Short mmCIF file of C-alpha atoms and ligand atoms in Angstrom, two decimals:
data_model
loop_
_atom_site.label_atom_id
_atom_site.label_comp_id
_atom_site.label_asym_id
_atom_site.label_seq_id
_atom_site.Cartn_x
_atom_site.Cartn_y
_atom_site.Cartn_z
CA MET A 7 8.48 33.54 63.94
CA ARG A 8 6.01 33.14 66.80
CA ASP A 9 5.42 30.07 68.95
CA VAL A 10 2.09 28.40 68.24
CA ALA A 11 -0.31 26.56 70.54
CA ILE A 12 -3.33 24.33 70.03
CA ILE A 13 -6.23 25.57 72.13
CA GLY A 14 -9.17 23.45 70.97
CA VAL A 15 -9.76 19.97 69.53
CA LYS A 16 -12.63 17.79 68.32
CA ASN A 17 -13.12 14.52 66.40
CA THR A 18 -16.46 13.31 65.09
CA LYS A 19 -17.30 9.64 65.39
CA PHE A 20 -15.31 7.70 62.76
CA GLY A 21 -17.08 4.99 60.77
CA GLU A 22 -19.68 4.41 58.09
CA LEU A 23 -21.79 7.52 58.58
CA TRP A 24 -24.29 6.91 55.77
CA GLU A 25 -26.91 9.19 57.23
CA ARG A 26 -24.55 12.19 57.38
CA SER A 27 -22.94 14.40 54.74
CA LEU A 28 -19.43 15.84 54.55
CA ARG A 29 -20.71 19.26 55.54
CA ASP A 30 -22.56 17.81 58.56
CA ILE A 31 -19.50 16.14 59.99
CA VAL A 32 -17.11 19.00 59.33
CA VAL A 33 -19.42 21.46 61.02
CA GLU A 34 -19.66 19.15 64.04
CA ALA A 35 -15.85 18.91 64.26
CA GLY A 36 -15.25 22.62 63.64
CA ILE A 37 -17.88 23.88 66.08
CA GLY A 38 -16.74 21.30 68.64
CA ALA A 39 -13.13 22.47 68.44
CA ILE A 40 -14.19 26.11 68.80
CA GLU A 41 -16.46 25.25 71.77
CA ASP A 42 -13.44 23.57 73.37
CA THR A 43 -12.04 27.13 73.73
CA SER A 44 -13.49 30.54 74.56
CA VAL A 45 -12.92 31.71 70.97
CA SER A 46 -15.91 32.97 68.99
CA GLY A 47 -16.46 32.84 65.23
CA LYS A 48 -15.54 36.48 64.68
CA ASP A 49 -12.07 35.84 66.16
CA ILE A 50 -11.19 33.35 63.40
CA ASP A 51 -8.70 34.67 60.85
CA ALA A 52 -8.33 31.68 58.55
CA LEU A 53 -9.41 28.09 57.87
CA TYR A 54 -7.31 25.29 56.37
CA VAL A 55 -9.02 22.05 55.38
CA GLY A 56 -7.32 18.77 54.55
CA ASN A 57 -9.35 16.80 52.02
CA MET A 58 -7.95 14.25 49.60
CA SER A 59 -10.62 13.59 47.05
CA GLY A 60 -13.97 15.32 47.43
CA GLY A 61 -14.27 15.24 43.66
CA ARG A 62 -14.13 11.45 43.54
CA PHE A 63 -15.89 10.59 46.81
CA ILE A 64 -18.79 13.07 46.86
CA ASP A 65 -18.46 14.75 43.45
CA GLN A 66 -17.76 18.07 45.15
CA GLU A 67 -14.70 20.28 44.79
CA HIS A 68 -14.17 23.74 46.30
CA ILE A 69 -14.21 22.09 49.72
CA GLY A 70 -12.54 25.02 51.52
CA ALA A 71 -15.33 27.44 50.67
CA LEU A 72 -18.03 24.82 51.28
CA ILE A 73 -16.79 24.18 54.78
CA ALA A 74 -16.31 27.84 55.63
CA ASP A 75 -19.85 28.49 54.40
CA TYR A 76 -21.56 25.76 56.40
CA SER A 77 -19.50 26.62 59.47
CA GLY A 78 -21.03 30.11 59.34
CA LEU A 79 -17.72 31.76 58.51
CA SER A 80 -18.47 32.95 54.99
CA ARG A 81 -21.51 35.13 54.43
CA ASN A 82 -20.92 37.70 57.17
CA LEU A 83 -17.32 37.09 58.23
CA HIS A 84 -15.73 36.20 54.85
CA VAL A 85 -12.97 34.16 56.53
CA PRO A 86 -10.38 32.92 53.98
CA ALA A 87 -10.61 29.15 53.56
CA THR A 88 -8.03 26.98 51.80
CA ARG A 89 -8.20 23.31 50.91
CA VAL A 90 -4.93 21.42 51.22
CA GLU A 91 -4.27 18.18 49.35
CA ALA A 92 -1.45 15.66 49.69
CA ALA A 93 -3.35 12.37 49.43
CA CYS A 94 -3.59 10.71 52.87
CA ALA A 95 -1.28 13.40 54.29
CA SER A 96 -3.77 16.18 53.48
CA GLY A 97 -4.76 16.63 57.15
CA GLY A 98 -1.20 16.82 58.44
CA LEU A 99 -0.40 19.31 55.75
CA ALA A 100 -3.47 21.45 56.58
CA LEU A 101 -2.19 21.62 60.16
CA ARG A 102 1.26 22.60 58.91
CA GLN A 103 -0.21 25.41 56.77
CA ALA A 104 -2.22 26.63 59.76
CA ILE A 105 0.87 26.62 61.99
CA MET A 106 2.91 28.56 59.45
CA SER A 107 0.09 31.06 59.07
CA VAL A 108 0.03 31.77 62.84
CA ALA A 109 3.82 31.58 63.25
CA SER A 110 4.39 34.10 60.47
CA GLY A 111 2.07 36.63 62.07
CA TYR A 112 -0.32 36.71 59.12
CA SER A 113 -3.09 35.21 61.27
CA ASP A 114 -3.86 34.86 64.97
CA ILE A 115 -6.70 32.40 65.49
CA VAL A 116 -6.77 29.69 62.82
CA VAL A 117 -8.85 26.53 62.43
CA ALA A 118 -7.19 23.46 60.89
CA ALA A 119 -9.67 20.78 59.89
CA GLY A 120 -9.62 17.55 57.95
CA ALA A 121 -12.46 15.53 56.54
CA GLU A 122 -13.33 12.76 54.14
CA LYS A 123 -16.65 11.12 53.29
CA MET A 124 -15.65 7.84 51.67
CA THR A 125 -18.73 5.61 51.93
CA ASP A 126 -20.96 7.54 49.53
CA VAL A 127 -19.30 5.53 46.73
CA GLY A 128 -18.85 1.75 46.53
CA SER A 129 -15.69 0.11 47.81
CA GLU A 130 -14.34 -0.43 44.27
CA GLU A 131 -14.70 3.23 43.39
CA ALA A 132 -13.17 4.19 46.74
CA ALA A 133 -10.19 1.93 46.02
CA SER A 134 -9.83 3.51 42.60
CA ALA A 135 -9.87 7.03 44.09
CA LEU A 136 -7.23 6.03 46.63
CA ALA A 137 -5.08 4.48 43.89
CA ALA A 138 -4.79 7.98 42.42
CA ALA A 139 -2.35 8.78 45.26
CA ALA A 140 0.20 6.51 43.55
CA ASP A 141 1.67 7.00 40.06
CA ARG A 142 -1.36 6.30 37.86
CA GLU A 143 0.64 6.10 34.61
CA TRP A 144 3.46 3.83 35.74
CA GLU A 145 2.09 1.94 38.74
CA GLY A 146 -1.70 2.00 38.32
CA MET A 147 -1.60 1.02 34.65
CA ALA A 148 0.50 -2.04 35.54
CA GLY A 149 -2.28 -3.22 37.86
CA ALA A 150 -0.92 -1.82 41.13
CA THR A 151 -3.30 -1.25 44.04
CA PHE A 152 -2.46 0.47 47.32
CA PRO A 153 -2.42 -2.77 49.31
CA GLY A 154 -0.27 -4.18 46.49
CA LEU A 155 2.37 -1.46 46.86
CA TYR A 156 2.56 -1.92 50.64
CA ALA A 157 2.57 -5.70 50.15
CA MET A 158 5.74 -5.29 48.07
CA ILE A 159 7.28 -3.27 50.92
CA ALA A 160 6.25 -6.03 53.35
CA LYS A 161 7.63 -8.81 51.15
CA LEU A 162 11.05 -7.16 50.93
CA HIS A 163 11.07 -6.28 54.65
CA MET A 164 10.44 -9.96 55.44
CA HIS A 165 13.15 -11.06 53.01
CA LYS A 166 15.79 -8.62 54.32
CA TYR A 167 15.05 -8.63 58.04
CA GLY A 168 13.10 -11.82 58.76
CA THR A 169 9.93 -9.93 59.72
CA THR A 170 7.01 -12.37 59.99
CA SER A 171 3.30 -12.28 59.15
CA GLU A 172 2.66 -12.79 62.89
CA GLN A 173 4.63 -9.63 63.70
CA LEU A 174 2.60 -7.67 61.14
CA ALA A 175 -0.58 -9.07 62.71
CA GLU A 176 0.60 -7.90 66.15
CA VAL A 177 0.33 -4.30 64.90
CA ALA A 178 -3.36 -4.81 64.09
CA VAL A 179 -4.01 -6.65 67.36
CA LYS A 180 -2.43 -3.82 69.41
CA ASN A 181 -4.24 -1.07 67.52
CA HIS A 182 -7.62 -2.78 67.91
CA LYS A 183 -6.88 -3.14 71.62
CA ASN A 184 -6.19 0.62 71.83
CA GLY A 185 -9.19 1.50 69.68
CA TYR A 186 -11.43 -0.38 72.10
CA PHE A 187 -10.86 2.46 74.60
CA ASN A 188 -11.37 5.27 72.06
CA PRO A 189 -15.01 6.40 71.94
CA ILE A 190 -14.75 7.65 68.34
CA ALA A 191 -13.10 4.53 66.88
CA GLN A 192 -14.68 2.72 63.93
CA TYR A 193 -13.80 -0.73 65.29
CA LYS A 194 -14.30 -1.64 68.93
CA ASN A 195 -13.67 -5.35 68.55
CA LYS A 196 -10.54 -6.95 69.95
CA ILE A 197 -8.86 -9.29 67.48
CA THR A 198 -6.17 -11.98 67.68
CA VAL A 199 -3.13 -12.79 65.54
CA ASP A 200 -5.05 -15.80 64.20
CA ASP A 201 -7.99 -13.58 63.20
CA VAL A 202 -5.60 -11.50 61.09
CA LEU A 203 -3.83 -14.51 59.54
CA ASN A 204 -7.14 -16.23 58.77
CA SER A 205 -8.74 -13.17 57.15
CA ILE A 206 -8.83 -13.08 53.35
CA MET A 207 -5.62 -12.32 51.47
CA VAL A 208 -5.74 -8.97 49.64
CA ALA A 209 -2.17 -8.82 48.31
CA ASP A 210 0.27 -11.39 49.65
CA PRO A 211 1.43 -11.13 52.48
CA LEU A 212 -1.24 -8.58 53.51
CA HIS A 213 -4.62 -9.87 54.70
CA ILE A 214 -7.70 -7.69 54.90
CA PHE A 215 -7.06 -7.23 58.66
CA ASP A 216 -3.63 -5.79 57.79
CA CYS A 217 -5.39 -2.93 55.98
CA SER A 218 -7.06 0.22 57.30
CA PRO A 219 -10.75 0.52 56.41
CA ILE A 220 -12.87 2.91 54.32
CA THR A 221 -14.13 5.54 56.78
CA ASP A 222 -16.13 8.74 57.12
CA GLY A 223 -14.97 11.27 59.66
CA ALA A 224 -13.87 14.81 60.41
CA SER A 225 -11.47 16.38 62.90
CA ALA A 226 -10.61 19.95 63.80
CA LEU A 227 -8.12 21.99 65.82
CA VAL A 228 -8.00 25.63 66.85
CA LEU A 229 -4.59 27.33 66.87
CA ALA A 230 -3.45 30.55 68.52
CA PRO A 231 -0.16 32.38 69.14
CA ALA A 232 1.44 30.83 72.24
CA ASP A 233 1.64 34.25 73.93
CA VAL A 234 -2.16 34.58 74.12
CA ALA A 235 -3.16 30.90 74.27
CA HIS A 236 -3.99 31.06 78.00
CA LYS A 237 -6.67 33.64 77.22
CA TYR A 238 -8.68 30.89 75.47
CA THR A 239 -7.89 27.69 77.36
CA ASP A 240 -6.33 26.41 80.59
CA THR A 241 -4.54 23.63 78.75
CA PRO A 242 -2.74 24.91 75.66
CA ILE A 243 -0.49 22.36 73.97
CA TYR A 244 2.52 23.79 72.17
CA ILE A 245 3.90 23.00 68.72
CA LYS A 246 7.60 22.20 69.04
CA ALA A 247 8.17 21.23 65.41
CA THR A 248 6.49 21.02 62.03
CA ALA A 249 8.35 19.28 59.23
CA GLN A 250 7.55 17.95 55.78
CA ALA A 251 9.50 16.10 53.10
CA SER A 252 8.80 14.54 49.71
CA ASP A 253 10.05 11.50 47.83
CA THR A 254 9.42 9.91 44.44
CA ILE A 255 5.75 9.37 43.64
CA ALA A 256 6.42 5.78 42.50
CA LEU A 257 7.65 3.16 44.95
CA HIS A 258 9.95 1.65 42.30
CA ASP A 259 12.11 4.80 42.19
CA ARG A 260 13.06 4.70 45.89
CA ARG A 261 16.61 4.26 47.17
CA ASP A 262 15.40 1.47 49.49
CA ILE A 263 11.88 0.05 49.08
CA THR A 264 11.65 -0.71 52.84
CA THR A 265 12.58 2.81 54.01
CA LEU A 266 10.40 5.88 53.56
CA ASP A 267 13.11 8.50 53.06
CA ALA A 268 10.51 11.28 53.27
CA THR A 269 9.81 10.12 56.83
CA VAL A 270 13.51 9.85 57.67
CA VAL A 271 14.21 13.36 56.41
CA ALA A 272 11.10 14.98 57.92
CA ALA A 273 11.89 13.31 61.27
CA LYS A 274 15.45 14.62 61.19
CA ARG A 275 14.14 18.13 60.53
CA ALA A 276 11.50 17.81 63.27
CA TYR A 277 13.90 16.52 65.95
CA SER A 278 16.33 19.28 65.10
CA MET A 279 13.65 22.00 65.23
CA ALA A 280 12.33 20.71 68.59
CA LYS A 281 15.84 20.06 69.95
CA LEU A 282 14.64 16.60 70.98
CA LYS A 283 15.67 12.99 70.33
CA PRO A 284 13.52 9.90 69.73
CA GLU A 285 14.14 8.88 73.39
CA ASP A 286 12.44 12.11 74.56
CA ILE A 287 9.14 11.32 72.84
CA ASP A 288 6.52 9.77 75.15
CA LEU A 289 4.03 8.63 72.50
CA VAL A 290 3.51 8.74 68.77
CA GLU A 291 0.63 8.47 66.31
CA VAL A 292 2.06 6.91 63.12
CA HIS A 293 0.52 6.37 59.71
CA ASP A 294 -0.48 2.68 59.85
CA CYS A 295 -2.54 2.52 56.66
CA PHE A 296 -1.22 -1.06 56.50
CA THR A 297 0.44 -3.00 59.32
CA ILE A 298 3.81 -2.94 57.52
CA ALA A 299 3.57 0.87 57.39
CA GLU A 300 3.68 1.04 61.22
CA ILE A 301 6.72 -1.27 61.30
CA CYS A 302 8.56 0.94 58.78
CA ALA A 303 7.41 4.12 60.55
CA ILE A 304 8.82 3.22 63.96
CA GLU A 305 12.13 2.36 62.29
CA ASP A 306 12.23 5.47 60.12
CA LEU A 307 11.31 7.72 63.10
CA GLY A 308 14.12 6.28 65.22
CA PHE A 309 12.02 4.26 67.71
CA ALA A 310 13.42 0.94 66.50
CA GLU A 311 16.64 -0.06 64.78
CA LYS A 312 16.20 -0.64 61.02
CA GLY A 313 14.77 -4.13 60.56
CA LYS A 314 13.73 -4.51 64.21
CA GLY A 315 10.27 -2.94 63.95
CA GLY A 316 8.58 -6.34 63.91
CA ILE A 317 10.42 -7.65 66.97
CA VAL A 318 9.89 -4.41 68.92
CA THR A 319 6.15 -4.71 68.23
CA GLU A 320 6.04 -8.40 69.15
CA ASN A 321 7.81 -7.58 72.45
CA GLY A 322 5.10 -5.12 73.42
CA GLU A 323 7.41 -2.08 73.39
CA THR A 324 4.85 -0.11 71.33
CA ALA A 325 1.85 -0.96 73.54
CA ILE A 326 0.37 1.48 76.05
CA GLY A 327 2.64 1.05 79.09
CA GLY A 328 5.54 0.03 76.82
CA ARG A 329 8.73 1.93 75.98
CA ILE A 330 7.13 4.01 73.21
CA PRO A 331 3.33 3.73 72.91
CA VAL A 332 2.34 3.84 69.22
CA ASN A 333 -1.16 4.65 67.99
CA THR A 334 -2.98 4.94 71.32
CA SER A 335 -6.01 6.17 69.35
CA GLY A 336 -6.27 2.81 67.61
CA GLY A 337 -4.40 4.19 64.62
CA LEU A 338 -5.73 4.21 61.10
CA LYS A 339 -6.35 0.48 61.49
CA ALA A 340 -8.94 0.50 64.29
CA CYS A 341 -9.88 4.16 64.61
CA GLY A 342 -10.51 4.33 60.86
CA HIS A 343 -8.85 6.25 58.03
CA PRO A 344 -10.98 9.05 56.54
CA VAL A 345 -7.98 10.04 54.42
CA GLY A 346 -8.19 13.85 54.61
CA ALA A 347 -9.01 13.81 58.35
CA THR A 348 -6.33 11.40 59.57
CA GLY A 349 -3.50 13.90 60.06
CA ILE A 350 -5.75 16.16 62.15
CA LYS A 351 -7.17 13.23 64.14
CA GLN A 352 -3.62 12.18 65.04
CA ALA A 353 -2.99 15.67 66.45
CA VAL A 354 -6.29 15.59 68.38
CA GLU A 355 -5.17 12.32 69.99
CA ILE A 356 -1.76 13.71 71.00
CA VAL A 357 -3.30 16.91 72.44
CA THR A 358 -5.83 14.81 74.38
CA GLN A 359 -2.99 12.66 75.77
CA LEU A 360 -0.78 15.63 76.69
CA ARG A 361 -3.73 17.23 78.48
CA GLY A 362 -4.12 13.98 80.45
CA ASP A 363 -7.68 13.50 79.15
CA ALA A 364 -7.28 10.14 77.36
CA GLY A 365 -9.04 8.03 79.99
CA LYS A 366 -8.29 4.30 79.82
CA ARG A 367 -5.80 4.75 76.98
CA GLN A 368 -3.85 7.50 78.82
CA VAL A 369 -0.05 7.34 78.65
CA ALA A 370 0.99 8.26 82.19
CA GLY A 371 2.86 11.55 82.51
CA ALA A 372 3.14 12.20 78.76
CA LYS A 373 5.09 15.40 78.04
CA TYR A 374 6.11 15.11 74.37
CA GLY A 375 4.03 13.57 71.58
CA MET A 376 4.57 13.15 67.84
CA THR A 377 2.38 12.69 64.77
CA HIS A 378 3.50 11.10 61.50
CA ASN A 379 1.22 11.41 58.47
CA VAL A 380 2.11 9.90 55.06
CA GLY A 381 0.70 10.52 51.59
CA GLY A 382 0.62 7.72 49.03
CA SER A 383 3.29 5.05 49.42
CA GLY A 384 5.59 7.66 50.98
CA ALA A 385 5.84 10.54 48.49
CA THR A 386 4.83 12.98 51.26
CA ALA A 387 5.58 12.79 54.98
CA VAL A 388 4.46 15.36 57.55
CA ILE A 389 5.67 15.23 61.15
CA HIS A 390 4.68 17.33 64.14
CA ILE A 391 6.03 17.36 67.69
CA PHE A 392 3.82 18.64 70.51
CA SER A 393 4.68 19.57 74.08
CA ARG A 394 2.76 20.08 77.32
CA GLU A 395 5.17 22.88 78.24
CA ARG A 396 6.14 25.79 76.10
CA MET B 16 -7.66 2.86 33.84
CA SER B 17 -9.95 5.10 31.76
CA SER B 18 -7.37 7.43 30.31
CA VAL B 19 -6.82 6.94 26.62
CA PRO B 20 -4.72 10.07 25.99
CA ARG B 21 -2.51 9.38 28.99
CA PHE B 22 -1.88 5.88 27.73
CA TRP B 23 -1.32 6.56 24.02
CA ARG B 24 1.04 9.42 24.78
CA SER B 25 3.52 6.90 26.19
CA LEU B 26 3.06 4.10 23.65
CA GLY B 27 6.67 4.17 22.46
CA SER B 28 7.90 3.70 25.99
CA ARG B 29 5.33 1.04 26.81
CA TYR B 30 5.73 -1.03 23.63
CA ASN B 31 9.50 -0.81 23.27
CA LEU B 32 10.78 -0.23 26.81
CA GLU B 33 12.09 3.14 25.70
CA GLY B 34 13.41 5.39 28.46
CA THR B 35 16.06 8.06 28.73
CA HIS B 36 19.77 8.26 29.50
CA CYS B 37 21.61 11.27 30.95
CA LYS B 38 24.81 11.89 29.02
CA GLU B 39 26.08 14.07 31.85
CA CYS B 40 25.93 11.65 34.83
CA GLY B 41 25.26 8.38 33.00
CA GLU B 42 22.05 7.39 34.84
CA TYR B 43 19.31 5.60 32.93
CA PHE B 44 15.60 6.36 33.49
CA TYR B 45 12.57 4.19 32.94
CA PRO B 46 9.84 5.40 32.84
CA PRO B 47 11.43 8.21 30.76
CA ARG B 48 12.07 11.58 32.41
CA ASN B 49 12.59 15.00 30.83
CA VAL B 50 14.79 16.22 33.67
CA CYS B 51 17.70 14.29 35.21
CA VAL B 52 17.14 13.89 38.96
CA ASN B 53 20.88 14.22 39.60
CA CYS B 54 21.93 16.99 37.19
CA ARG B 55 18.57 18.76 36.76
CA ARG B 56 19.14 21.71 34.35
CA MET B 57 22.75 20.66 33.69
CA GLY B 58 21.81 17.18 32.47
CA GLU B 59 21.48 16.11 28.85
CA LEU B 60 18.89 13.41 28.18
CA GLU B 61 18.74 11.17 25.13
CA SER B 62 16.25 8.39 24.46
CA PHE B 63 17.41 4.88 25.20
CA LYS B 64 15.93 1.44 24.48
CA PHE B 65 16.40 -1.04 27.33
CA LYS B 66 17.36 -4.67 26.69
CA GLY B 67 14.46 -5.84 28.84
CA THR B 68 16.37 -8.16 31.16
CA GLY B 69 16.56 -7.73 34.90
CA GLU B 70 15.60 -9.22 38.26
CA ILE B 71 12.74 -9.12 40.77
CA VAL B 72 13.43 -6.68 43.64
CA THR B 73 10.13 -7.47 45.39
CA TYR B 74 6.70 -8.76 44.40
CA THR B 75 3.20 -9.58 45.57
CA LEU B 76 0.36 -11.79 44.43
CA ILE B 77 -2.63 -9.47 44.08
CA HIS B 78 -5.94 -11.13 44.94
CA THR B 79 -8.13 -8.01 45.10
CA ALA B 80 -7.55 -6.60 41.63
CA ALA B 81 -7.27 -3.01 40.50
CA GLU B 82 -10.12 -1.64 38.38
CA GLY B 83 -9.79 -3.04 34.86
CA PHE B 84 -7.68 -6.01 35.99
CA GLU B 85 -10.48 -8.06 37.59
CA ASN B 86 -10.35 -10.98 35.17
CA GLN B 87 -6.58 -11.34 35.59
CA ALA B 88 -6.65 -11.87 39.39
CA PRO B 89 -4.76 -13.27 41.08
CA TYR B 90 -1.75 -11.75 39.31
CA THR B 91 1.86 -11.19 40.29
CA LEU B 92 2.92 -7.55 40.50
CA ALA B 93 6.62 -6.86 40.91
CA ILE B 94 9.24 -4.17 41.08
CA ILE B 95 11.89 -5.15 38.56
CA LYS B 96 15.41 -3.78 38.39
CA LEU B 97 16.55 -3.61 34.78
CA ASP B 98 20.18 -4.54 34.15
CA GLU B 99 20.95 -0.95 33.10
CA GLY B 100 19.83 0.27 36.56
CA PRO B 101 16.32 1.70 36.67
CA GLN B 102 13.42 -0.03 38.43
CA LEU B 103 9.83 -0.29 37.24
CA THR B 104 6.51 -1.79 38.32
CA SER B 105 5.15 -4.55 36.11
CA GLN B 106 3.35 -7.86 36.12
CA VAL B 107 5.27 -11.11 35.97
CA ILE B 108 3.56 -13.97 34.17
CA GLY B 109 4.13 -17.55 35.27
CA ASP B 110 3.80 -19.86 38.25
CA SER B 111 3.38 -17.58 41.28
CA GLU B 112 4.72 -20.34 43.55
CA LYS B 113 8.08 -20.12 41.79
CA MET B 114 8.44 -16.33 42.00
CA HIS B 115 11.19 -15.14 44.30
CA ILE B 116 13.22 -12.05 45.08
CA GLY B 117 16.32 -12.03 42.86
CA MET B 118 14.64 -14.09 40.10
CA ARG B 119 15.93 -13.25 36.60
CA VAL B 120 13.20 -12.02 34.24
CA LYS B 121 12.86 -10.77 30.66
CA SER B 122 10.29 -8.50 29.03
CA VAL B 123 7.49 -9.64 26.74
CA PHE B 124 4.74 -7.78 24.87
CA ARG B 125 1.32 -8.59 26.36
CA LYS B 126 -2.18 -7.30 27.01
CA LEU B 127 -2.02 -5.14 30.16
CA GLY B 128 -5.65 -4.57 30.98
CA GLU B 129 -8.89 -3.17 29.70
CA ASP B 130 -11.05 -0.18 30.28
CA GLY B 131 -14.50 -1.27 31.43
CA ASP B 132 -16.42 1.68 30.02
CA ARG B 133 -14.88 1.95 26.58
CA GLY B 134 -13.80 -1.64 26.14
CA MET B 135 -10.31 -0.42 25.20
CA ILE B 136 -7.62 -3.07 25.49
CA TYR B 137 -4.19 -1.90 26.54
CA TYR B 138 -0.98 -3.62 25.47
CA GLY B 139 2.50 -3.13 26.83
CA THR B 140 5.37 -4.76 28.64
CA LYS B 141 5.11 -7.60 31.13
CA PHE B 142 7.85 -9.94 32.31
CA ILE B 143 8.39 -13.71 32.30
CA PRO B 144 11.07 -15.84 33.99
CA ALA B 145 14.30 -15.45 31.98
CA ASP B 146 14.69 -19.20 31.50
CA ALA B 147 11.15 -19.59 30.10
ZN1 LIG C 19 22.30 13.41 35.01
#
């Protein structure tokens, strides 16, 4: 196996991009990531694209070929392009496929992209498409929604550990504060705990401000073997670990409703592969599709004792400047959550931070960063660890 | 909703709380499974009808309804642990103010939801407080 480096990154603006199509935004991200390096199109050996639900959102499947085509990689170069799907973890998984492709020696220069165009359908249809990431037959047909599933996690977390609605709200407040400094973020408004608690209730105890929004956006990365990375960039960032785990599709079949075992297992595999511990990580992008998801994530990743995620957040330990900055990009909550793009966007943020290019949201002296991308209510978890040094 | 075949295929399970039981390791499954998660190929599954009593593991009051459930909102959705062991997701009917984790419940046969396009009405299992 070869070491792998990331040599180029690019996010589009995240938000309601009504005037732009999926192919427009992917091309912008892909070309941007390539222009971030000295690679040219003919050097590219393969393309992996994370996309959750093109069929539902834009009535278009065969997304891999579409994106290769409109990126100018098909008609003359015939670059192989593969779509990767694991619900909201599609992007993270596309990155993992790209890493394995380079590490194995099958490919040298590989583009990993992620994209979703969610606002071409109404919010009800978008919610219905997202609900397909849960167990349609045995959760959906009982009336479950995604916020509803995470609300049940939140309710039990509060019951077992005394986590409060205010602590959940603190996650949203922090992520909006971080998003304010991220030029691509969907939301640039700072919010307060009261704003969250006074927003409409979606599924008790989750208010609308506890939920990530419906977003359009695309992100892309360029990967190369670590041995040649310096040929293409002065600031390669190295992959120290890629790990993935699965769990039951339905929340009701879990060992413990408040613990995402897929995250716990993937984290264990990632720490072991990188030969690092949670204390070594300088910052992390976690999958905060709902505020409770960030609380569970920091516990399951080893950044807070089980049950203490709420208190750790309330104490400011996850803020920029705190013990372990979480979601410096603004997270899914403020940056936006174009489902197929999220896992790639998380990696773009970590690379930007490790290069020292994050401006006002920079974590001083960051050496090791982590991404945590979840599909559904936790049936897939993908974790990556990145390093400034090889 | 909008999946008639998917729904009718599992009518026995939905109407009668029929799941499966592994004769090898003794675990009960609802919804039914064809492969035991513990024994896999070595397991031996038989069908099993659950009593329908259990308790609330966790719940939520859903205000923004799922498609096809709009005229039921707000409704209580819960994860219920059946007395034989397995857990399932279902609605609990009754005063939402009185719902609590650990509350004893029992199954009833009720309308689940409807499909907007076809006007199909789906029936199946919901739960009510055990003392009701
Ligand atoms: Zn068995």
